[in-house]
Each structure stands twice: as C-alpha cells, then as structure tokens.
PDB file of C-alpha atoms and ligand atoms in Angstrom:
ATOM      1  CA  UNK A   1      95.028  99.881 128.836  1.00  0.00           C
ATOM      2  CA  UNK A   2      91.948 102.547 127.922  1.00  0.00           C
ATOM      3  CA  UNK A   3      92.157 103.740 124.416  1.00  0.00           C
ATOM      4  CA  UNK A   4      90.131 106.467 122.659  1.00  0.00           C
ATOM      5  CA  UNK A   5      90.427 104.873 119.037  1.00  0.00           C
ATOM      6  CA  UNK A   6      92.013 101.553 117.931  1.00  0.00           C
ATOM      7  CA  UNK A   7      92.863 101.277 114.417  1.00  0.00           C
ATOM      8  CA  UNK A   8      92.816  97.883 112.658  1.00  0.00           C
ATOM      9  CA  UNK A   9      95.046  97.056 109.531  1.00  0.00           C
ATOM     10  CA  UNK A  10      95.640  93.646 107.779  1.00  0.00           C
ATOM     11  CA  UNK A  11      99.483  94.505 107.742  1.00  0.00           C
ATOM     12  CA  UNK A  12     101.887  96.947 109.503  1.00  0.00           C
ATOM     13  CA  UNK A  13     101.562 100.142 107.060  1.00  0.00           C
ATOM     14  CA  UNK A  14      97.999  99.879 106.258  1.00  0.00           C
ATOM     15  CA  UNK A  15      97.105 102.018 109.351  1.00  0.00           C
ATOM     16  CA  UNK A  16      99.747 104.618 108.000  1.00  0.00           C
ATOM     17  CA  UNK A  17      99.155 104.625 104.531  1.00  0.00           C
ATOM     18  CA  UNK A  18      95.263 104.944 105.325  1.00  0.00           C
ATOM     19  CA  UNK A  19      94.634 107.131 108.395  1.00  0.00           C
ATOM     20  CA  UNK A  20      98.298 108.113 109.284  1.00  0.00           C
ATOM     21  CA  UNK A  21      97.134 111.842 109.492  1.00  0.00           C
ATOM     22  CA  UNK A  22      94.159 111.432 111.575  1.00  0.00           C
ATOM     23  CA  UNK A  23      96.189 109.248 114.159  1.00  0.00           C
ATOM     24  CA  UNK A  24      98.565 111.880 114.443  1.00  0.00           C
ATOM     25  CA  UNK A  25      96.083 114.461 114.551  1.00  0.00           C
ATOM     26  CA  UNK A  26      94.278 112.590 117.722  1.00  0.00           C
ATOM     27  CA  UNK A  27      97.467 112.054 119.310  1.00  0.00           C
ATOM     28  CA  UNK A  28      98.724 115.337 119.101  1.00  0.00           C
ATOM     29  CA  UNK A  29      95.386 116.516 121.055  1.00  0.00           C
ATOM     30  CA  UNK A  30      96.289 113.823 123.797  1.00  0.00           C
ATOM     31  CA  UNK A  31      93.814 111.179 122.910  1.00  0.00           C
ATOM     32  CA  UNK A  32      95.340 107.625 123.214  1.00  0.00           C
ATOM     33  CA  UNK A  33      95.395 105.717 119.910  1.00  0.00           C
ATOM     34  CA  UNK A  34      96.459 102.368 119.440  1.00  0.00           C
ATOM     35  CA  UNK A  35      97.015 100.397 116.066  1.00  0.00           C
ATOM     36  CA  UNK A  36      96.633  96.361 115.865  1.00  0.00           C
ATOM     37  CA  UNK A  37      97.777  94.848 112.607  1.00  0.00           C
ATOM     38  CA  UNK A  38      96.547  91.744 112.184  1.00  0.00           C
ATOM     39  CA  UNK A  39      99.259  89.943 110.440  1.00  0.00           C
ATOM     40  CA  UNK A  40     102.874  90.622 110.356  1.00  0.00           C
ATOM     41  CA  UNK A  41     102.887  91.020 106.649  1.00  0.00           C
ATOM     42  CA  UNK A  42     105.349  88.061 106.019  1.00  0.00           C
ATOM     43  CA  UNK A  43     103.807  87.395 102.653  1.00  0.00           C
ATOM     44  CA  UNK A  44     104.844  90.432 101.315  1.00  0.00           C
ATOM     45  CA  UNK A  45     106.952  90.616  98.454  1.00  0.00           C
ATOM     46  CA  UNK A  46     109.573  92.910  99.938  1.00  0.00           C
ATOM     47  CA  UNK A  47     111.356  92.918 103.201  1.00  0.00           C
ATOM     48  CA  UNK A  48     111.338  90.350 105.795  1.00  0.00           C
ATOM     49  CA  UNK A  49     108.999  90.198 108.847  1.00  0.00           C
ATOM     50  CA  UNK A  50     111.655  91.179 111.372  1.00  0.00           C
ATOM     51  CA  UNK A  51     112.342  93.915 109.194  1.00  0.00           C
ATOM     52  CA  UNK A  52     108.668  95.169 108.905  1.00  0.00           C
ATOM     53  CA  UNK A  53     108.709  94.663 112.722  1.00  0.00           C
ATOM     54  CA  UNK A  54     111.181  97.187 113.368  1.00  0.00           C
ATOM     55  CA  UNK A  55     109.765  99.729 110.780  1.00  0.00           C
ATOM     56  CA  UNK A  56     106.429  99.498 112.452  1.00  0.00           C
ATOM     57  CA  UNK A  57     108.054 100.255 115.887  1.00  0.00           C
ATOM     58  CA  UNK A  58     109.480 103.238 114.235  1.00  0.00           C
ATOM     59  CA  UNK A  59     106.408 104.195 112.779  1.00  0.00           C
ATOM     60  CA  UNK A  60     104.597 103.861 116.408  1.00  0.00           C
ATOM     61  CA  UNK A  61     106.896 106.749 117.876  1.00  0.00           C
ATOM     62  CA  UNK A  62     106.411 109.015 115.105  1.00  0.00           C
ATOM     63  CA  UNK A  63     102.835 108.712 115.562  1.00  0.00           C
ATOM     64  CA  UNK A  64     102.840 108.695 119.114  1.00  0.00           C
ATOM     65  CA  UNK A  65     100.722 105.688 119.757  1.00  0.00           C
ATOM     66  CA  UNK A  66      99.512 104.428 123.012  1.00  0.00           C
ATOM     67  CA  UNK A  67      99.929 100.614 122.122  1.00  0.00           C
ATOM     68  CA  UNK A  68     100.853  98.608 118.699  1.00  0.00           C
ATOM     69  CA  UNK A  69      99.747  94.988 118.992  1.00  0.00           C
ATOM     70  CA  UNK A  70     100.224  92.573 116.461  1.00  0.00           C
ATOM     71  CA  UNK A  71      97.729  89.591 116.160  1.00  0.00           C
ATOM     72  CA  UNK A  72      99.994  87.313 114.129  1.00  0.00           C
ATOM     73  CA  UNK A  73      96.988  85.931 111.820  1.00  0.00           C
ATOM     74  CA  UNK A  74      98.247  84.270 108.566  1.00  0.00           C
ATOM     75  CA  UNK A  75      99.139  87.040 105.873  1.00  0.00           C
ATOM     76  CA  UNK A  76      97.610  86.557 102.653  1.00  0.00           C
ATOM     77  CA  UNK A  77      95.231  84.004 104.404  1.00  0.00           C
ATOM     78  CA  UNK A  78      92.706  86.227 106.162  1.00  0.00           C
ATOM     79  CA  UNK A  79      89.034  85.445 106.187  1.00  0.00           C
ATOM     80  CA  UNK A  80      86.149  85.386 108.264  1.00  0.00           C
ATOM     81  CA  UNK A  81      86.205  82.776 110.708  1.00  0.00           C
ATOM     82  CA  UNK A  82      85.256  82.429 114.796  1.00  0.00           C
ATOM     83  CA  UNK A  83      88.678  82.190 116.197  1.00  0.00           C
ATOM     84  CA  UNK A  84      89.876  85.188 114.337  1.00  0.00           C
ATOM     85  CA  UNK A  85      86.818  86.965 115.380  1.00  0.00           C
ATOM     86  CA  UNK A  86      87.674  85.784 118.764  1.00  0.00           C
ATOM     87  CA  UNK A  87      91.362  87.500 119.079  1.00  0.00           C
ATOM     88  CA  UNK A  88      89.824  90.874 117.998  1.00  0.00           C
ATOM     89  CA  UNK A  89      87.159  90.749 120.224  1.00  0.00           C
ATOM     90  CA  UNK A  90      89.050  90.262 123.252  1.00  0.00           C
ATOM     91  CA  UNK A  91      91.418  93.072 122.350  1.00  0.00           C
ATOM     92  CA  UNK A  92      88.438  95.222 121.958  1.00  0.00           C
ATOM     93  CA  UNK A  93      87.188  94.483 125.218  1.00  0.00           C
ATOM     94  CA  UNK A  94      90.875  94.677 126.514  1.00  0.00           C
ATOM     95  CA  UNK A  95      91.022  98.210 125.366  1.00  0.00           C
ATOM     96  CA  UNK A  96      87.455  99.430 125.256  1.00  0.00           C
ATOM     97  CA  UNK A  97      88.043 102.215 122.620  1.00  0.00           C
ATOM     98  CA  UNK A  98      85.024 104.430 121.661  1.00  0.00           C
ATOM     99  CA  UNK A  99      86.263 104.244 117.937  1.00  0.00           C
ATOM    100  CA  UNK A 100      87.039 101.675 115.868  1.00  0.00           C
ATOM    101  CA  UNK A 101      88.981 101.701 112.479  1.00  0.00           C
ATOM    102  CA  UNK A 102      89.135  99.408 109.599  1.00  0.00           C
ATOM    103  CA  UNK A 103      90.204  99.116 105.919  1.00  0.00           C
ATOM    104  CA  UNK A 104      86.984  99.504 103.565  1.00  0.00           C
ATOM    105  CA  UNK A 105      85.621  96.422 102.581  1.00  0.00           C
ATOM    106  CA  UNK A 106      85.962  96.633  99.147  1.00  0.00           C
ATOM    107  CA  UNK A 107      89.608  96.984  98.175  1.00  0.00           C
ATOM    108  CA  UNK A 108      91.972  95.071  95.513  1.00  0.00           C
ATOM    109  CA  UNK A 109      93.630  93.346  98.606  1.00  0.00           C
ATOM    110  CA  UNK A 110      92.005  90.092  99.851  1.00  0.00           C
ATOM    111  CA  UNK A 111      93.290  90.731 103.331  1.00  0.00           C
ATOM    112  CA  UNK A 112      92.207  94.575 103.500  1.00  0.00           C
ATOM    113  CA  UNK A 113      88.570  93.037 102.592  1.00  0.00           C
ATOM    114  CA  UNK A 114      88.805  90.505 105.073  1.00  0.00           C
ATOM    115  CA  UNK A 115      90.089  92.939 107.693  1.00  0.00           C
ATOM    116  CA  UNK A 116      87.241  95.182 107.308  1.00  0.00           C
ATOM    117  CA  UNK A 117      84.873  92.355 107.575  1.00  0.00           C
ATOM    118  CA  UNK A 118      86.501  90.870 110.407  1.00  0.00           C
ATOM    119  CA  UNK A 119      86.544  93.879 112.262  1.00  0.00           C
ATOM    120  CA  UNK A 120      82.685  94.669 111.657  1.00  0.00           C
ATOM    121  CA  UNK A 121      81.399  91.612 113.054  1.00  0.00           C
ATOM    122  CA  UNK A 122      83.877  91.320 115.780  1.00  0.00           C
ATOM    123  CA  UNK A 123      82.795  94.462 116.690  1.00  0.00           C
ATOM    124  CA  UNK A 124      79.159  93.709 116.785  1.00  0.00           C
ATOM    125  CA  UNK A 125      80.364  90.318 118.856  1.00  0.00           C
ATOM    126  CA  UNK A 126      82.211  92.401 121.363  1.00  0.00           C
ATOM    127  CA  UNK A 127      78.850  94.002 122.682  1.00  0.00           C
ATOM    128  CA  UNK A 128      77.120  90.444 122.805  1.00  0.00           C
ATOM    129  CA  UNK A 129      77.200  89.719 126.403  1.00  0.00           C
ATOM    130  CA  UNK A 130      76.911  85.917 125.984  1.00  0.00           C
ATOM    131  CA  UNK A 131      79.743  85.862 123.581  1.00  0.00           C
ATOM    132  CA  UNK A 132      82.609  84.826 126.170  1.00  0.00           C
ATOM    133  CA  UNK A 133      86.179  85.695 125.666  1.00  0.00           C
ATOM    134  CA  UNK A 134      89.351  85.933 127.835  1.00  0.00           C
ATOM    135  CA  UNK A 135      92.679  88.072 127.822  1.00  0.00           C
ATOM    136  CA  UNK A 136      95.410  86.846 129.441  1.00  0.00           C
ATOM    137  CA  UNK A 137      93.778  84.565 131.408  1.00  0.00           C
ATOM    138  CA  UNK A 138      91.061  86.414 132.389  1.00  0.00           C
ATOM    139  CA  UNK A 139      87.323  86.709 131.689  1.00  0.00           C
ATOM    140  CA  UNK A 140      86.040  89.706 129.803  1.00  0.00           C
ATOM    141  CA  UNK A 141      82.790  91.300 130.226  1.00  0.00           C
ATOM    142  CA  UNK A 142      80.933  93.035 126.738  1.00  0.00           C
ATOM    143  CA  UNK A 143      82.035  96.188 125.526  1.00  0.00           C
ATOM    144  CA  UNK A 144      80.192  97.979 122.423  1.00  0.00           C
ATOM    145  CA  UNK A 145      82.180 100.802 121.051  1.00  0.00           C
ATOM    146  CA  UNK A 146      80.434 103.822 119.648  1.00  0.00           C
ATOM    147  CA  UNK A 147      81.616 103.721 115.940  1.00  0.00           C
ATOM    148  CA  UNK A 148      83.126 101.939 113.409  1.00  0.00           C
ATOM    149  CA  UNK A 149      84.804 104.036 110.558  1.00  0.00           C
ATOM    150  CA  UNK A 150      86.611 102.476 107.524  1.00  0.00           C
ATOM    151  CA  UNK A 151      89.574 103.978 105.995  1.00  0.00           C
ATOM    152  CA  UNK A 152      90.747 104.306 102.123  1.00  0.00           C
ATOM    153  CA  UNK A 153      93.278 101.722 101.042  1.00  0.00           C
ATOM    154  CA  UNK A 154      93.334 101.118  97.167  1.00  0.00           C
ATOM    155  CA  UNK A 155      89.943 101.902  96.221  1.00  0.00           C
ATOM    156  CA  UNK A 156      88.267 104.924  96.532  1.00  0.00           C
ATOM    157  CA  UNK A 157      84.611 105.506  97.795  1.00  0.00           C
ATOM    158  CA  UNK A 158      82.334 108.378  98.611  1.00  0.00           C
ATOM    159  CA  UNK A 159      83.127 109.261 101.779  1.00  0.00           C
ATOM    160  CA  UNK A 160      80.863 109.817 104.665  1.00  0.00           C
ATOM    161  CA  UNK A 161      83.084 112.590 106.202  1.00  0.00           C
ATOM    162  CA  UNK A 162      86.549 113.831 105.678  1.00  0.00           C
ATOM    163  CA  UNK A 163      89.215 114.765 108.304  1.00  0.00           C
ATOM    164  CA  UNK A 164      91.223 117.768 107.819  1.00  0.00           C
ATOM    165  CA  UNK A 165      95.145 116.758 108.190  1.00  0.00           C
ATOM    166  CA  UNK A 166      97.074 119.787 107.186  1.00  0.00           C
ATOM    167  CA  UNK A 167      98.919 120.016 110.575  1.00  0.00           C
ATOM    168  CA  UNK A 168      99.601 116.079 110.435  1.00  0.00           C
ATOM    169  CA  UNK A 169     100.437 115.538 106.961  1.00  0.00           C
ATOM    170  CA  UNK A 170     104.040 115.632 106.944  1.00  0.00           C
ATOM    171  CA  UNK A 171     103.958 113.484 110.247  1.00  0.00           C
ATOM    172  CA  UNK A 172     101.587 110.729 108.425  1.00  0.00           C
ATOM    173  CA  UNK A 173     104.774 110.999 105.256  1.00  0.00           C
ATOM    174  CA  UNK A 174     107.405 110.465 107.917  1.00  0.00           C
ATOM    175  CA  UNK A 175     105.394 107.746 109.619  1.00  0.00           C
ATOM    176  CA  UNK A 176     104.933 105.952 106.033  1.00  0.00           C
ATOM    177  CA  UNK A 177     108.520 106.591 104.969  1.00  0.00           C
ATOM    178  CA  UNK A 178     109.931 104.649 108.018  1.00  0.00           C
ATOM    179  CA  UNK A 179     108.695 101.455 105.987  1.00  0.00           C
ATOM    180  CA  UNK A 180     111.852 101.491 103.928  1.00  0.00           C
ATOM    181  CA  UNK A 181     111.496  97.979 102.615  1.00  0.00           C
ATOM    182  CA  UNK A 182     108.200  98.444 101.214  1.00  0.00           C
ATOM    183  CA  UNK A 183     108.257 101.940  99.259  1.00  0.00           C
ATOM    184  CA  UNK A 184     110.447 103.087  96.692  1.00  0.00           C
ATOM    185  CA  UNK A 185     114.553 102.794  97.110  1.00  0.00           C
ATOM    186  CA  UNK A 186     116.595 103.187  94.279  1.00  0.00           C
ATOM    187  CA  UNK A 187     119.279 100.666  95.982  1.00  0.00           C
ATOM    188  CA  UNK A 188     116.935  98.223  96.767  1.00  0.00           C
ATOM    189  CA  UNK A 189     117.317  94.754  94.241  1.00  0.00           C
ATOM    190  CA  UNK A 190     113.645  93.367  95.533  1.00  0.00           C
ATOM    191  CA  UNK A 191     111.309  93.094  93.236  1.00  0.00           C
ATOM    192  CA  UNK A 192     109.083  96.067  92.405  1.00  0.00           C
ATOM    193  CA  UNK A 193     105.606  96.183  93.706  1.00  0.00           C
ATOM    194  CA  UNK A 194     102.247  98.491  93.574  1.00  0.00           C
ATOM    195  CA  UNK A 195     103.531 100.317  96.375  1.00  0.00           C
ATOM    196  CA  UNK A 196     107.311 100.390  95.513  1.00  0.00           C
ATOM    197  CA  UNK A 197     106.603 102.293  92.296  1.00  0.00           C
ATOM    198  CA  UNK A 198     108.279 106.044  92.863  1.00  0.00           C
ATOM    199  CA  UNK A 199     104.910 107.460  92.426  1.00  0.00           C
ATOM    200  CA  UNK A 200     103.106 105.611  95.026  1.00  0.00           C
ATOM    201  CA  UNK A 201     104.330 108.322  97.698  1.00  0.00           C
ATOM    202  CA  UNK A 202     102.808 111.151  95.182  1.00  0.00           C
ATOM    203  CA  UNK A 203      99.812 109.172  94.907  1.00  0.00           C
ATOM    204  CA  UNK A 204      99.191 108.962  98.438  1.00  0.00           C
ATOM    205  CA  UNK A 205     100.060 113.084  98.398  1.00  0.00           C
ATOM    206  CA  UNK A 206      97.964 113.929  95.740  1.00  0.00           C
ATOM    207  CA  UNK A 207      94.834 111.676  97.086  1.00  0.00           C
ATOM    208  CA  UNK A 208      95.345 113.635 100.487  1.00  0.00           C
ATOM    209  CA  UNK A 209      95.178 116.847  98.355  1.00  0.00           C
ATOM    210  CA  UNK A 210      92.318 115.754  96.195  1.00  0.00           C
ATOM    211  CA  UNK A 211      90.291 115.044  99.623  1.00  0.00           C
ATOM    212  CA  UNK A 212      91.395 118.159 101.251  1.00  0.00           C
ATOM    213  CA  UNK A 213      90.016 120.268  98.597  1.00  0.00           C
ATOM    214  CA  UNK A 214      86.405 118.652  98.918  1.00  0.00           C
ATOM    215  CA  UNK A 215      86.518 120.244 102.511  1.00  0.00           C
ATOM    216  CA  UNK A 216      88.634 123.335 101.287  1.00  0.00           C
ATOM    217  CA  UNK A 217      91.541 122.312 102.999  1.00  0.00           C
ATOM    218  CA  UNK A 218      95.151 121.322 102.093  1.00  0.00           C
ATOM    219  CA  UNK A 219      94.719 117.848 102.962  1.00  0.00           C
ATOM    220  CA  UNK A 220      92.540 115.538 104.031  1.00  0.00           C
ATOM    221  CA  UNK A 221      91.633 111.815 104.905  1.00  0.00           C
ATOM    222  CA  UNK A 222      88.461 110.253 103.570  1.00  0.00           C
ATOM    223  CA  UNK A 223      86.662 107.837 105.844  1.00  0.00           C
ATOM    224  CA  UNK A 224      83.292 105.678 105.218  1.00  0.00           C
ATOM    225  CA  UNK A 225      80.341 104.619 107.633  1.00  0.00           C
ATOM    226  CA  UNK A 226      77.549 101.907 106.925  1.00  0.00           C
ATOM    227  CA  UNK A 227      75.646 103.913 109.738  1.00  0.00           C
ATOM    228  CA  UNK A 228      74.028 107.438 109.259  1.00  0.00           C
ATOM    229  CA  UNK A 229      76.001 109.876 110.955  1.00  0.00           C
ATOM    230  CA  UNK A 230      74.258 112.564 113.036  1.00  0.00           C
ATOM    231  CA  UNK A 231      74.899 116.585 112.188  1.00  0.00           C
ATOM    232  CA  UNK A 232      74.328 119.281 114.614  1.00  0.00           C
ATOM    233  CA  UNK A 233      72.595 121.917 112.350  1.00  0.00           C
ATOM    234  CA  UNK A 234      72.416 124.200 115.476  1.00  0.00           C
ATOM    235  CA  UNK A 235      76.142 123.946 115.855  1.00  0.00           C
ATOM    236  CA  UNK A 236      76.988 124.569 112.183  1.00  0.00           C
ATOM    237  CA  UNK A 237      74.485 127.718 112.495  1.00  0.00           C
ATOM    238  CA  UNK A 238      76.291 128.882 115.159  1.00  0.00           C
ATOM    239  CA  UNK A 239      79.962 128.911 113.942  1.00  0.00           C
TER     240      UNK A 239
HETATM  241 ZN1   ZN B   1      97.968  96.076 103.355  1.00  0.00          ZN
END
C-alpha cells in the first residue's frame, strides 16, 4: 500500500511518544500513515511482547494508522548492519512513503540511536538502483522518499521545525496510555522504569507545551532535519 508517511520506531510506543500528535494530525486530514516498529520490545523491563503487541494494536486504532508493521529485529541489540538495513529498504520500497520519520540519532537508549542511523542509511540505499531487494518474493525497484525527519525521544535538540499538535494532543495522550504495561500503574508489581514514573506523562505534556509555546501554540512536537529546509518567503508574506 502506498503511504504518505512511514514512521520508524525502535520499540512499540516510540512513535506514539515522539510524534503521536503529528501522526494523528496527518490521519485526521486523510493522509495515509504507517508505523514500523523495528523490535517487539521483548527486552523491556515491564510487560511481555504479547501484551505490548495488543497495546500497539489498540494505539494504532486510536491513531487511525493505515499499517502497523513489526520487523522483529532483536530488542536491545539494534545496530547498523546490512541484513537489518535490507529489511527497512524493502519496507520503504513497498510502501513508497514521501516522508520518513525516525528517532533522533542522539538518545540515551542505544536502540533509538541505532534506529535513527539504520533508517537514514536504509533511506539512501532505497534510492540506489543496484541495491537489490525483494518483498514477499517479488523483486523491487528503487524508491527515494522526499524527506527524512527525526522525532524527539529522551534528549532535547534544537528543532528544525515544530508541528502544531493542539488539535490532536488528546488523541496522542490516549494512544500513549494504551501502553498500560509501560506507564504508571499503581496496581503493577513490576519494577519501575524511566517511563513508568508517574511524572513521565507530565513530562510529555510539559514538553508538548514547551515546544508549542515556541511557535505560540498550546501544543507542539519538535523535529530535526539534517538537510536544510526550503522556506517559501512569498507565501509567508501573503498570509
Ligand atoms: Zn523505545
């Protein structure tokens, strides 16, 4: 299926945390968005892979995703290697998204760092005609998406742009909260983690308010681009 945007995450819930508001905004305008989780999150401290699968299906419904894929690469062991890149290239060539998103390459979690690097290299290879791949037994032709943008996980960065997610902020929080095993749950007897701290959801909300304020909106999500972005000055002046 042809997608407008394909969002890569290292673990189920990365896409929701980093850019759930932007995803919900795009799908509310009838854009086709898919999320590809590189791993099942089986190394996570809390919740089993089966529980996390069910949670991501529920979150996908809330975000109105057109596709949710899991590449089942090994959690906790993501690294830049050809066999992993090849799987990502196949997916890009199959869905032909104009926009690709990945976690920012500088992050406290090594899987997020690796995911950002893997997707960047795979995006380049996807456009290389002589890099042969197949998907479901069919040979593929090269495809180069228009843009790769990085979303924010643990570490802040100076954004290349900020998306106004005021209208989709509630949907984002609803999608995040479907990951019941990962976040604060007073009944859970599982060990506490960085994101199960009850203050984590406050942090997500505060960050959304912070980046929103930078563009004078109630809520925003920040993105990074390695490439320079064009700004249409005439359009800006005619507003
Ligand atoms: Zn993650």
